[in-house]
Amino acid sequence: MTKIAQAVKREKMAGKPSEKNVEKPVEKNLEKPSEMPSGKEEVKPAAEKVIDTTRSAVPFDTANIPGPKMARAVMPAVPGKMLARAKRPLLIVGSEVHDTDVLARAVAIGKTGIQIAAVGNAYTSLGDKGLDVHYINMHALASYLCDPNWKGLDGKGGYDLVVFFGITYYYVSQAISALKNFSNIKVISIDKYYHPNADMSFGNLKDDVFIAALDEVIKELPKR
Amino acid sequence: MQDLIYQMKVKKGSFVIEGLENVQINIGKITAEEEQVVEGPTPRPEIISLRNWDYRLLDRYNPVYTPTSDMCDYCTYGKCDLTGNKEGACGIDLEGQSARQALMTSVMGAACHSAHGRHLLHYLIKKYGEDHPIDVGPSNLKAPLTETIMGIQPQTIGDFLPVLEYVEEQLTQLLAAANTGQEGSSRDFESKALHAGMLDLLGMEVADIIQISCMGLPKSDEKTPMAEIGMGILDPKKPVVICVGHNIAAPAYILDYMDKNGQFDKIEIAGLCCTAQDMTRYNRNAKIIGSMSKELKYIRSGIPDVLVTDEQCVRADILKEAKKLHIPVIATNEKITYGLPDRSNDSVDEIIDDLVSGKQDGALLLDLEKVGELIPKLAMKIGPIRKAKGLTALPNEEDFKKLVAKCTKCLQCTRDCPQSLPIGDAMAAAAGGDLVPFEILHDKCVGCGRCDFSCPVDIPVLNVIEKAAQRVIREEKGKMRIGRGQIGDPEIREEGRNLVLGTTPGVLAFVGCGNYPDGTKDVYDIVEEMIQRSYIIISSGCAAMDIGMYKDKEGKTLYERYPGRFIKGNLLNTGSCVSNAHIAATTIKVASIFAGRKTKGNWEEIADYVLNRIGAVGIAWGAYSQKAFAIATGCNRLGIPVVAGPHGTKYRRAFIGKPYRKDDWNVLDGRDGSVVNVEPAPEHLMITAETKEELMPLLAKMCFRPSDNSLGRAIKLTHYIELSEKYLKKMPDDWHVYVRSEQDIPVAKREPLMKLLEERGWKIDWEKKKITEGPLRKVDVSFQPTNVPRLCKEVKK
C-alpha cells in the first residue's frame, strides 16, 4: 500500500480529512470545510474572474446524502496538482463526454499521458484520438479498483488516484460508493456535479464554469 | 443417492373409528396417489442446503457493494456510521449491512410474488376445488421449478398448497436472519438472498400455473393474438375503467360481467402494469395503457372514470391523485387498502351512490363478485358526469403558457428527477412555442411526480410535460402479443440443441419495469438489433409492453414483425411479472428435455448445467422494484446472468467476475474430474451498463458458455465483435480470450483475425491456417464442464 493510500484509508476510517499525509491543497481557501447551502440555494452565475468550484457543494441529486462523510469541495488546482504528482493516476469518463467542449478537455488530459478508462459509450468519441484509452464497464471497474491485486487496465499495476467526469450522475455516484467504503484509492470528481461519495469534488457548476474549471485542472498538468 | 417417497393411498374426508368414542380422523389433502421419485439430493432445500453451490457462485462472482447509505439505522443502537466498512454498535460492518439489505430486498420481492400466488390459490381453490388439474399446454414437465426445488410433480392446483407453505416458512426463516443479532457474515447473507431469489421463482411459478390452469389463459401458445397498448388507444368519450396492479382475480370478475352484459362497446376497460398483461390473457377485449411509468400520467389526464386497484406497483398516492379529479378508487386486495371503508357487505347500489355523489372517495371491496358488478355500473353512471365536467389535471392552453413562463431555470426539478431530465430547457423552449423538447421528455419521464414537489414557484411540472406532449400521446398506439405462458416441451426439443451448442447465439430475456435510463424507445432499439441477429428474445411484464410501443417505417411493431415461437429470431411474451418463472424454467426444461438431467430435488445439478451450457441472459433495463431484484437473484442462483440498467447500481449489490483472476475460471471436466481453466464465461452474474450502446456487446459476451461448440462460438464471437465495433467503435479487448482454435473464429473474418492473434504473440501455421499456440485451451466436443465435484464420474487426484 502506498503512503497516500494508507493515509486515505486512515482518513476514511476516521471520517475526516487527513491533513498531514495526503496532498496538501495549494490555496488557502481550500482548507476551510465546504459550505452546505440550503436546498434552495443554487448555482451562482460565473461572473467572477476567479473560478470558484467550491460553491453549491450539495449533492446534485437532492436526496443523494450517503452519510456523515461527504466529499470536500475543492478548487481546480487541487485535482490538477494531485493528478500531476500521482504515480499512477486514472481518468474515468463516461457517456456525458461527447459534448465538444467536454471532449476537448478529456483529450487534453489524455494527451498529458494520463490513462483513460472510457466507460459507457465514451470510447466512441475517444478511441481515435491517439490516447492511452481503454473501454471498461464502470461497475466492473469499481469492483476491480477495490481489489488491491488488480494490475490495471494495461496490466502494469494498480492506481493511486482516480479522477472522473462526464458520467451519468447517479451511476458513477453509486459506483464510487464502493471505492469510498471498500478501497484505499483516492477518488476526485472534476465533474460539474457535486459528488458526495468522492474524497474531493467540485460543487454543482454551470456549464461555462465547469469548462473553465477543467481548463484550470489541465493548466497544472505537465506538458508532453 | 435416490430417495423414494411413498405416499398413503387413502381418500379425502372424515372417518369415525368404531370402538373409539369421540375420535374422528379428518384427512384434508391427499398429495398424490402414485409413487413419486425424488431424483436429487435437495428436495425442499432448507436455508443452508444449497450453501455450497452459493459459495461456488460467490467465490467466482464476488459481491460488489455500492451502498446508497453509509449508515445503519435498523435498531435503537444506531444510527451507526459504517463509512469505510467500519463496524456498527451490533458488530455488523458495511459489507455485512449491504448484504443484509440484499437479503431483505430479495425476501421482500419473493414475499410479494408468493403472497400474490397465495391470494390466487385461495381464490381458485374456492372456485374450482383443490382437484382442478394443472394444464399449461403441451408439456410433461409442467412445473419445472416446483419439480427442481420441491422434488414433486404437481398434478392439481391443490398440490401447490404444500409448495406455498414451504415458501412461506422459508421466507419467515430468512427474514428472521436479518434481525439485529442474527446473521453477521456477508457471504451467508448473500447465500440467503440467493435462497430467497429461488423461492421467488417458485412463488411466481405457482401463481402463473394456477391462473393458466383455471382461468383459461393461453397455454404455451405461440400464436396468441395482439393486444392494443398505449396512452392513446382508448376512446375517452366512453366511460373508462382502469385496473392497476398485478392480480387478475378482481379484473376477471369485471371482464366476465361486461362480457355477460355485452358492454365492451359501451365501456373502455384497460390495465396499467402487469394486471393489464393478465387481463388481455383472460379476455381479448381488454387493453393495455402501459407500465407503472404511465400510472400518474394517465390518472392526471382525467381519462379514467373508475380506478380499480389490486396489488403491487400501485402508487401510494393513487387515492389522493384520483380524489382531485373525482375518480373513485375501488381497492380489491387486502394488501392495499388506503384507509378506505370496507364496503364488502354493502349493496352495490349503495356504494355507487356514495361514490358518485362524492360522499366517499373510494371503497374497499373484497367481495370480488360484487366488484364485477359494481365497476361497470359505476363507470356507466359516473363516466358521463365526469366527462361533462371535463375533469383533468392538465392545464388549458392559456394556463400552460403562464406556467412555462414562470420557470426560473433553477434546476431543482432536474436535481430531483430520477433521470436528471433537462426540464428547465424544455420550459424555455415551450415558452417560445417549441413543444418538441417536452415531447421528447415525455418518453424519458418515468412519471414519478417528484418534480412537482421540488418546484419553488409551484409549477405542476408533470402536468406541464403531459400537456405539452398531447400530440405524441394521441399517437401512442402499439401492439403487444398477448402473454403465452410457458415454453412447451416440443419447442424445447426443437431448439435445445442449438442453445447448448451455441448455434443459436443466446436467449435474451427482457424483464422488469420501466425505470429506463433514457426512455422507452431504447428497449425497442435493443430488441430490434438483437432479434435481427437471431437471438431468441423472451419478454415479460412491463418490458414486454414497452417493446410493443414503437413501430417501424411501415407502421409495424416488433410483435407484428417477428413470430412468437421459441426459436432463433423470434420474439416471445410469456405474460405478466409472475410469468417470469417460465423464462427461468425454460433453462430447466432444456437441461431436462435436451440433456436428460434429472430435475426433482436436483437444483444444484440443474443450475450447474445452466451456468456452463445455456447462453441465457436476463436484461432488467428499467428495473426499479424489490421484486425485480428477487427475480434477478433467483435467476443468478439458477446460473442465469442478469444485466440491469444504470439505476440497477442502486440495488447496492452486484455479482461481478474478475477475468484477470485466472483461478476463478477453473472448472471440472465431468468425465474424469480434471481441472480445466476456461475462458470467463459467463463473465458476470449480475452487472449494470450505463448506456444501450454498452449493453448490446455486453449481452453478446454474456452469452458465451464453456460448452459452446466451434460453430456456436464463432457465431457468438461474430456478434460480440460486430456489436462492439458498431456501438463502441472498437474491437473488443478480450475477443481473443474466447478463441480456442481457428474454428472458433468467424469464417468471414478468419484471416485478418488470425493476423491480429499473431500480433498478440500467438503462433499460426499459415500453410495449414491453424493456430498452433496461444489459446487458453483446446476445443473438446466431449468436454463436460461442471463446478460440482460430485457430478464428475471419477475424481482425478
mmCIF file of C-alpha atoms in Angstrom, chain B residues 393-659:
data_model
loop_
_atom_site.group_PDB
_atom_site.id
_atom_site.type_symbol
_atom_site.label_atom_id
_atom_site.label_comp_id
_atom_site.label_asym_id
_atom_site.label_seq_id
_atom_site.Cartn_x
_atom_site.Cartn_y
_atom_site.Cartn_z
ATOM 1 C CA ALA B 393 -55.311 17.881 -14.073
ATOM 2 C CA LEU B 394 -53.662 19.166 -17.217
ATOM 3 C CA PRO B 395 -53.634 22.933 -17.705
ATOM 4 C CA ASN B 396 -55.503 24.591 -20.547
ATOM 5 C CA GLU B 397 -53.595 26.407 -23.286
ATOM 6 C CA GLU B 398 -53.671 29.751 -21.530
ATOM 7 C CA ASP B 399 -52.565 28.387 -18.158
ATOM 8 C CA PHE B 400 -49.894 26.323 -19.861
ATOM 9 C CA LYS B 401 -48.302 29.444 -21.315
ATOM 10 C CA LYS B 402 -48.372 31.167 -17.943
ATOM 11 C CA LEU B 403 -46.855 28.165 -16.197
ATOM 12 C CA VAL B 404 -43.920 27.706 -18.561
ATOM 13 C CA ALA B 405 -43.239 31.432 -18.386
ATOM 14 C CA LYS B 406 -42.936 31.168 -14.596
ATOM 15 C CA CYS B 407 -39.941 28.806 -14.741
ATOM 16 C CA THR B 408 -36.774 30.355 -13.322
ATOM 17 C CA LYS B 409 -34.497 27.548 -14.585
ATOM 18 C CA CYS B 410 -33.296 26.944 -11.060
ATOM 19 C CA LEU B 411 -32.685 23.251 -11.957
ATOM 20 C CA GLN B 412 -34.270 21.982 -8.762
ATOM 21 C CA CYS B 413 -36.650 19.770 -10.774
ATOM 22 C CA THR B 414 -33.695 18.303 -12.654
ATOM 23 C CA ARG B 415 -31.935 17.596 -9.384
ATOM 24 C CA ASP B 416 -34.983 15.790 -8.046
ATOM 25 C CA CYS B 417 -35.709 13.934 -11.279
ATOM 26 C CA PRO B 418 -34.555 10.284 -11.239
ATOM 27 C CA GLN B 419 -33.377 10.741 -14.831
ATOM 28 C CA SER B 420 -31.965 14.259 -14.320
ATOM 29 C CA LEU B 421 -34.099 15.439 -17.237
ATOM 30 C CA PRO B 422 -33.428 18.947 -18.592
ATOM 31 C CA ILE B 423 -36.899 20.206 -17.708
ATOM 32 C CA GLY B 424 -35.851 23.846 -17.457
ATOM 33 C CA ASP B 425 -34.620 23.840 -21.055
ATOM 34 C CA ALA B 426 -37.909 22.339 -22.205
ATOM 35 C CA MET B 427 -39.805 25.008 -20.255
ATOM 36 C CA ALA B 428 -37.821 27.721 -22.003
ATOM 37 C CA ALA B 429 -38.433 26.148 -25.406
ATOM 38 C CA ALA B 430 -42.153 25.839 -24.680
ATOM 39 C CA ALA B 431 -42.282 29.470 -23.654
ATOM 40 C CA GLY B 432 -41.019 30.192 -27.153
ATOM 41 C CA GLY B 433 -43.662 27.928 -28.672
ATOM 42 C CA ASP B 434 -41.472 24.872 -29.259
ATOM 43 C CA LEU B 435 -43.010 21.771 -27.673
ATOM 44 C CA VAL B 436 -40.623 19.199 -29.149
ATOM 45 C CA PRO B 437 -38.270 19.105 -26.131
ATOM 46 C CA PHE B 438 -41.249 18.307 -23.910
ATOM 47 C CA GLU B 439 -42.422 15.629 -26.341
ATOM 48 C CA ILE B 440 -39.018 14.006 -26.047
ATOM 49 C CA LEU B 441 -39.117 14.292 -22.268
ATOM 50 C CA HIS B 442 -42.492 12.555 -22.170
ATOM 51 C CA ASP B 443 -40.847 9.305 -23.326
ATOM 52 C CA LYS B 444 -37.907 9.642 -20.974
ATOM 53 C CA CYS B 445 -40.013 10.702 -17.963
ATOM 54 C CA VAL B 446 -40.894 7.836 -15.602
ATOM 55 C CA GLY B 447 -43.902 9.731 -14.320
ATOM 56 C CA CYS B 448 -42.871 9.796 -10.685
ATOM 57 C CA GLY B 449 -44.001 13.370 -9.998
ATOM 58 C CA ARG B 450 -41.031 14.265 -7.790
ATOM 59 C CA CYS B 451 -40.576 17.413 -9.875
ATOM 60 C CA ASP B 452 -43.937 18.745 -8.685
ATOM 61 C CA PHE B 453 -42.697 18.815 -5.123
ATOM 62 C CA SER B 454 -39.396 20.418 -5.979
ATOM 63 C CA CYS B 455 -40.555 23.446 -7.951
ATOM 64 C CA PRO B 456 -40.047 26.620 -5.855
ATOM 65 C CA VAL B 457 -42.595 28.538 -7.941
ATOM 66 C CA ASP B 458 -45.209 25.787 -7.753
ATOM 67 C CA ILE B 459 -45.308 24.731 -11.359
ATOM 68 C CA PRO B 460 -47.070 21.344 -11.624
ATOM 69 C CA VAL B 461 -44.216 20.084 -13.750
ATOM 70 C CA LEU B 462 -45.537 16.650 -14.705
ATOM 71 C CA ASN B 463 -48.850 18.151 -15.804
ATOM 72 C CA VAL B 464 -46.985 20.649 -17.942
ATOM 73 C CA ILE B 465 -44.944 17.882 -19.580
ATOM 74 C CA GLU B 466 -48.065 15.890 -20.298
ATOM 75 C CA LYS B 467 -49.970 18.864 -21.638
ATOM 76 C CA ALA B 468 -47.123 19.716 -23.977
ATOM 77 C CA ALA B 469 -46.875 16.105 -25.167
ATOM 78 C CA GLN B 470 -50.546 15.663 -26.130
ATOM 79 C CA ARG B 471 -49.706 15.282 -29.807
ATOM 80 C CA VAL B 472 -47.374 12.321 -29.240
ATOM 81 C CA ILE B 473 -49.662 10.839 -26.608
ATOM 82 C CA ARG B 474 -52.552 10.726 -29.076
ATOM 83 C CA GLU B 475 -50.294 8.767 -31.432
ATOM 84 C CA GLU B 476 -49.168 6.364 -28.740
ATOM 85 C CA LYS B 477 -50.805 3.230 -30.107
ATOM 86 C CA GLY B 478 -48.864 -0.011 -30.192
ATOM 87 C CA LYS B 479 -49.429 -3.745 -30.286
ATOM 88 C CA MET B 480 -48.234 -6.476 -27.959
ATOM 89 C CA ARG B 481 -48.554 -10.195 -28.488
ATOM 90 C CA ILE B 482 -50.605 -11.493 -25.571
ATOM 91 C CA GLY B 483 -48.711 -13.499 -22.965
ATOM 92 C CA ARG B 484 -48.320 -17.098 -24.000
ATOM 93 C CA GLY B 485 -47.363 -18.753 -20.695
ATOM 94 C CA GLN B 486 -44.716 -21.476 -20.677
ATOM 95 C CA ILE B 487 -42.470 -22.636 -23.469
ATOM 96 C CA GLY B 488 -43.860 -26.017 -24.473
ATOM 97 C CA ASP B 489 -41.785 -29.198 -24.469
ATOM 98 C CA PRO B 490 -41.922 -29.613 -28.273
ATOM 99 C CA GLU B 491 -40.336 -26.200 -28.758
ATOM 100 C CA ILE B 492 -37.560 -27.087 -26.317
ATOM 101 C CA ARG B 493 -36.897 -30.330 -28.209
ATOM 102 C CA GLU B 494 -36.552 -28.347 -31.407
ATOM 103 C CA GLU B 495 -34.290 -25.618 -30.059
ATOM 104 C CA GLY B 496 -32.453 -27.077 -27.056
ATOM 105 C CA ARG B 497 -29.555 -28.470 -29.062
ATOM 106 C CA ASN B 498 -28.913 -25.144 -30.799
ATOM 107 C CA LEU B 499 -28.824 -23.385 -27.475
ATOM 108 C CA VAL B 500 -26.442 -25.760 -25.780
ATOM 109 C CA LEU B 501 -24.082 -25.934 -28.728
ATOM 110 C CA GLY B 502 -24.284 -22.197 -29.202
ATOM 111 C CA THR B 503 -25.556 -22.175 -32.770
ATOM 112 C CA THR B 504 -28.421 -20.049 -31.564
ATOM 113 C CA PRO B 505 -26.366 -17.197 -30.137
ATOM 114 C CA GLY B 506 -28.410 -16.864 -26.977
ATOM 115 C CA VAL B 507 -31.680 -16.306 -25.214
ATOM 116 C CA LEU B 508 -32.168 -12.731 -24.087
ATOM 117 C CA ALA B 509 -34.921 -12.227 -21.554
ATOM 118 C CA PHE B 510 -36.190 -8.659 -21.331
ATOM 119 C CA VAL B 511 -37.916 -8.367 -17.998
ATOM 120 C CA GLY B 512 -38.787 -5.864 -15.340
ATOM 121 C CA CYS B 513 -40.073 -2.374 -15.040
ATOM 122 C CA GLY B 514 -39.997 0.975 -16.832
ATOM 123 C CA ASN B 515 -37.293 2.887 -14.947
ATOM 124 C CA TYR B 516 -35.218 3.198 -18.087
ATOM 125 C CA PRO B 517 -32.197 5.491 -18.098
ATOM 126 C CA ASP B 518 -33.010 7.165 -21.382
ATOM 127 C CA GLY B 519 -36.588 6.398 -22.334
ATOM 128 C CA THR B 520 -38.727 3.516 -23.505
ATOM 129 C CA LYS B 521 -37.504 3.646 -27.076
ATOM 130 C CA ASP B 522 -34.162 2.157 -26.036
ATOM 131 C CA VAL B 523 -35.815 -1.175 -25.280
ATOM 132 C CA TYR B 524 -37.294 -1.269 -28.753
ATOM 133 C CA ASP B 525 -33.917 -0.422 -30.279
ATOM 134 C CA ILE B 526 -32.048 -3.066 -28.312
ATOM 135 C CA VAL B 527 -34.573 -5.807 -29.057
ATOM 136 C CA GLU B 528 -34.647 -4.922 -32.734
ATOM 137 C CA GLU B 529 -30.863 -5.132 -33.006
ATOM 138 C CA MET B 530 -30.592 -8.425 -31.151
ATOM 139 C CA ILE B 531 -33.533 -10.165 -32.811
ATOM 140 C CA GLN B 532 -32.127 -9.326 -36.221
ATOM 141 C CA ARG B 533 -29.032 -11.197 -35.068
ATOM 142 C CA SER B 534 -31.116 -14.300 -34.395
ATOM 143 C CA TYR B 535 -31.118 -14.183 -30.635
ATOM 144 C CA ILE B 536 -34.275 -15.576 -29.090
ATOM 145 C CA ILE B 537 -35.995 -12.716 -27.321
ATOM 146 C CA ILE B 538 -38.285 -13.603 -24.430
ATOM 147 C CA SER B 539 -40.068 -10.869 -22.571
ATOM 148 C CA SER B 540 -42.477 -10.416 -19.731
ATOM 149 C CA GLY B 541 -44.160 -7.762 -17.639
ATOM 150 C CA CYS B 542 -43.676 -4.092 -18.381
ATOM 151 C CA ALA B 543 -40.661 -4.727 -20.612
ATOM 152 C CA ALA B 544 -42.871 -6.863 -22.862
ATOM 153 C CA MET B 545 -45.339 -3.997 -23.068
ATOM 154 C CA ASP B 546 -42.733 -1.381 -23.849
ATOM 155 C CA ILE B 547 -41.283 -3.496 -26.666
ATOM 156 C CA GLY B 548 -44.632 -3.131 -28.416
ATOM 157 C CA MET B 549 -44.856 0.618 -28.095
ATOM 158 C CA TYR B 550 -42.945 1.598 -31.231
ATOM 159 C CA LYS B 551 -43.330 0.923 -34.915
ATOM 160 C CA ASP B 552 -41.072 0.719 -37.942
ATOM 161 C CA LYS B 553 -41.488 2.852 -41.041
ATOM 162 C CA GLU B 554 -44.231 0.571 -42.258
ATOM 163 C CA GLY B 555 -46.157 1.061 -39.064
ATOM 164 C CA LYS B 556 -45.475 -2.381 -37.642
ATOM 165 C CA THR B 557 -44.440 -3.191 -34.110
ATOM 166 C CA LEU B 558 -41.791 -5.809 -33.365
ATOM 167 C CA TYR B 559 -44.505 -8.256 -32.330
ATOM 168 C CA GLU B 560 -46.086 -7.871 -35.733
ATOM 169 C CA ARG B 561 -42.765 -8.334 -37.487
ATOM 170 C CA TYR B 562 -41.437 -11.347 -35.618
ATOM 171 C CA PRO B 563 -43.260 -14.589 -34.696
ATOM 172 C CA GLY B 564 -43.506 -15.938 -31.164
ATOM 173 C CA ARG B 565 -42.023 -19.430 -31.257
ATOM 174 C CA PHE B 566 -39.067 -20.437 -29.097
ATOM 175 C CA ILE B 567 -36.581 -20.482 -31.928
ATOM 176 C CA LYS B 568 -33.897 -18.088 -33.099
ATOM 177 C CA GLY B 569 -35.031 -14.704 -34.310
ATOM 178 C CA ASN B 570 -38.398 -14.904 -32.554
ATOM 179 C CA LEU B 571 -39.997 -12.599 -30.028
ATOM 180 C CA LEU B 572 -41.958 -14.167 -27.199
ATOM 181 C CA ASN B 573 -44.050 -12.649 -24.461
ATOM 182 C CA THR B 574 -44.590 -15.056 -21.589
ATOM 183 C CA GLY B 575 -47.005 -12.758 -19.776
ATOM 184 C CA SER B 576 -47.080 -10.814 -16.542
ATOM 185 C CA CYS B 577 -44.480 -10.433 -13.806
ATOM 186 C CA VAL B 578 -45.205 -13.892 -12.378
ATOM 187 C CA SER B 579 -44.708 -15.328 -15.871
ATOM 188 C CA ASN B 580 -41.023 -14.594 -15.390
ATOM 189 C CA ALA B 581 -40.947 -18.005 -13.764
ATOM 190 C CA HIS B 582 -41.421 -19.608 -17.168
ATOM 191 C CA ILE B 583 -38.362 -17.846 -18.547
ATOM 192 C CA ALA B 584 -36.161 -19.250 -15.800
ATOM 193 C CA ALA B 585 -37.952 -22.594 -16.065
ATOM 194 C CA THR B 586 -37.117 -22.799 -19.754
ATOM 195 C CA THR B 587 -33.485 -23.418 -18.856
ATOM 196 C CA ILE B 588 -34.558 -26.286 -16.588
ATOM 197 C CA LYS B 589 -36.561 -27.702 -19.456
ATOM 198 C CA VAL B 590 -33.530 -27.559 -21.728
ATOM 199 C CA ALA B 591 -31.460 -29.394 -19.111
ATOM 200 C CA SER B 592 -34.165 -31.993 -18.655
ATOM 201 C CA ILE B 593 -35.562 -32.491 -22.131
ATOM 202 C CA PHE B 594 -32.459 -31.958 -24.217
ATOM 203 C CA ALA B 595 -29.802 -33.293 -21.857
ATOM 204 C CA GLY B 596 -31.846 -35.762 -19.831
ATOM 205 C CA ARG B 597 -30.845 -34.246 -16.500
ATOM 206 C CA LYS B 598 -32.980 -35.324 -13.566
ATOM 207 C CA THR B 599 -34.934 -32.475 -12.105
ATOM 208 C CA LYS B 600 -36.763 -33.484 -8.946
ATOM 209 C CA GLY B 601 -34.977 -32.057 -5.928
ATOM 210 C CA ASN B 602 -31.880 -31.532 -8.025
ATOM 211 C CA TRP B 603 -31.300 -27.755 -8.049
ATOM 212 C CA GLU B 604 -27.512 -27.738 -7.900
ATOM 213 C CA GLU B 605 -27.004 -30.043 -10.862
ATOM 214 C CA ILE B 606 -29.547 -28.180 -12.952
ATOM 215 C CA ALA B 607 -28.087 -24.778 -12.058
ATOM 216 C CA ASP B 608 -24.587 -26.054 -12.797
ATOM 217 C CA TYR B 609 -25.790 -27.203 -16.200
ATOM 218 C CA VAL B 610 -27.449 -23.863 -16.910
ATOM 219 C CA LEU B 611 -24.396 -21.860 -15.827
ATOM 220 C CA ASN B 612 -21.990 -23.805 -18.001
ATOM 221 C CA ARG B 613 -24.082 -24.583 -21.036
ATOM 222 C CA ILE B 614 -27.093 -22.414 -21.695
ATOM 223 C CA GLY B 615 -26.418 -18.974 -23.109
ATOM 224 C CA ALA B 616 -29.359 -17.256 -21.473
ATOM 225 C CA VAL B 617 -29.148 -13.729 -20.086
ATOM 226 C CA GLY B 618 -31.735 -11.623 -18.268
ATOM 227 C CA ILE B 619 -31.972 -7.904 -19.020
ATOM 228 C CA ALA B 620 -33.727 -5.724 -16.487
ATOM 229 C CA TRP B 621 -33.028 -2.407 -18.208
ATOM 230 C CA GLY B 622 -35.598 -0.458 -16.220
ATOM 231 C CA ALA B 623 -35.819 -2.475 -13.023
ATOM 232 C CA TYR B 624 -36.999 -0.467 -10.039
ATOM 233 C CA SER B 625 -38.674 -2.824 -7.571
ATOM 234 C CA GLN B 626 -37.640 -5.274 -4.907
ATOM 235 C CA LYS B 627 -39.472 -7.903 -6.947
ATOM 236 C CA ALA B 628 -37.166 -7.345 -9.896
ATOM 237 C CA PHE B 629 -34.160 -7.766 -7.619
ATOM 238 C CA ALA B 630 -35.571 -11.025 -6.265
ATOM 239 C CA ILE B 631 -36.196 -12.335 -9.776
ATOM 240 C CA ALA B 632 -32.641 -11.457 -10.790
ATOM 241 C CA THR B 633 -31.231 -13.089 -7.668
ATOM 242 C CA GLY B 634 -33.266 -16.223 -8.276
ATOM 243 C CA CYS B 635 -32.017 -16.363 -11.852
ATOM 244 C CA ASN B 636 -28.471 -15.947 -10.566
ATOM 245 C CA ARG B 637 -28.834 -18.971 -8.301
ATOM 246 C CA LEU B 638 -30.066 -20.900 -11.325
ATOM 247 C CA GLY B 639 -26.912 -19.916 -13.211
ATOM 248 C CA ILE B 640 -28.521 -17.238 -15.382
ATOM 249 C CA PRO B 641 -26.620 -13.918 -15.509
ATOM 250 C CA VAL B 642 -28.523 -10.650 -15.417
ATOM 251 C CA VAL B 643 -27.667 -7.187 -16.709
ATOM 252 C CA ALA B 644 -29.520 -4.183 -15.326
ATOM 253 C CA GLY B 645 -29.633 -0.579 -16.443
ATOM 254 C CA PRO B 646 -27.585 2.050 -14.622
ATOM 255 C CA HIS B 647 -30.286 2.517 -11.985
ATOM 256 C CA GLY B 648 -29.544 -1.099 -11.040
ATOM 257 C CA THR B 649 -26.492 0.105 -9.110
ATOM 258 C CA LYS B 650 -28.992 1.431 -6.561
ATOM 259 C CA TYR B 651 -29.827 -2.162 -5.705
ATOM 260 C CA ARG B 652 -26.467 -1.811 -3.960
ATOM 261 C CA ARG B 653 -25.157 -5.246 -4.810
ATOM 262 C CA ALA B 654 -23.880 -6.892 -7.964
ATOM 263 C CA PHE B 655 -22.071 -10.166 -8.698
ATOM 264 C CA ILE B 656 -19.074 -9.329 -10.843
ATOM 265 C CA GLY B 657 -16.478 -11.754 -12.152
ATOM 266 C CA LYS B 658 -12.795 -10.920 -12.335
ATOM 267 C CA PRO B 659 -11.440 -12.264 -15.614
#
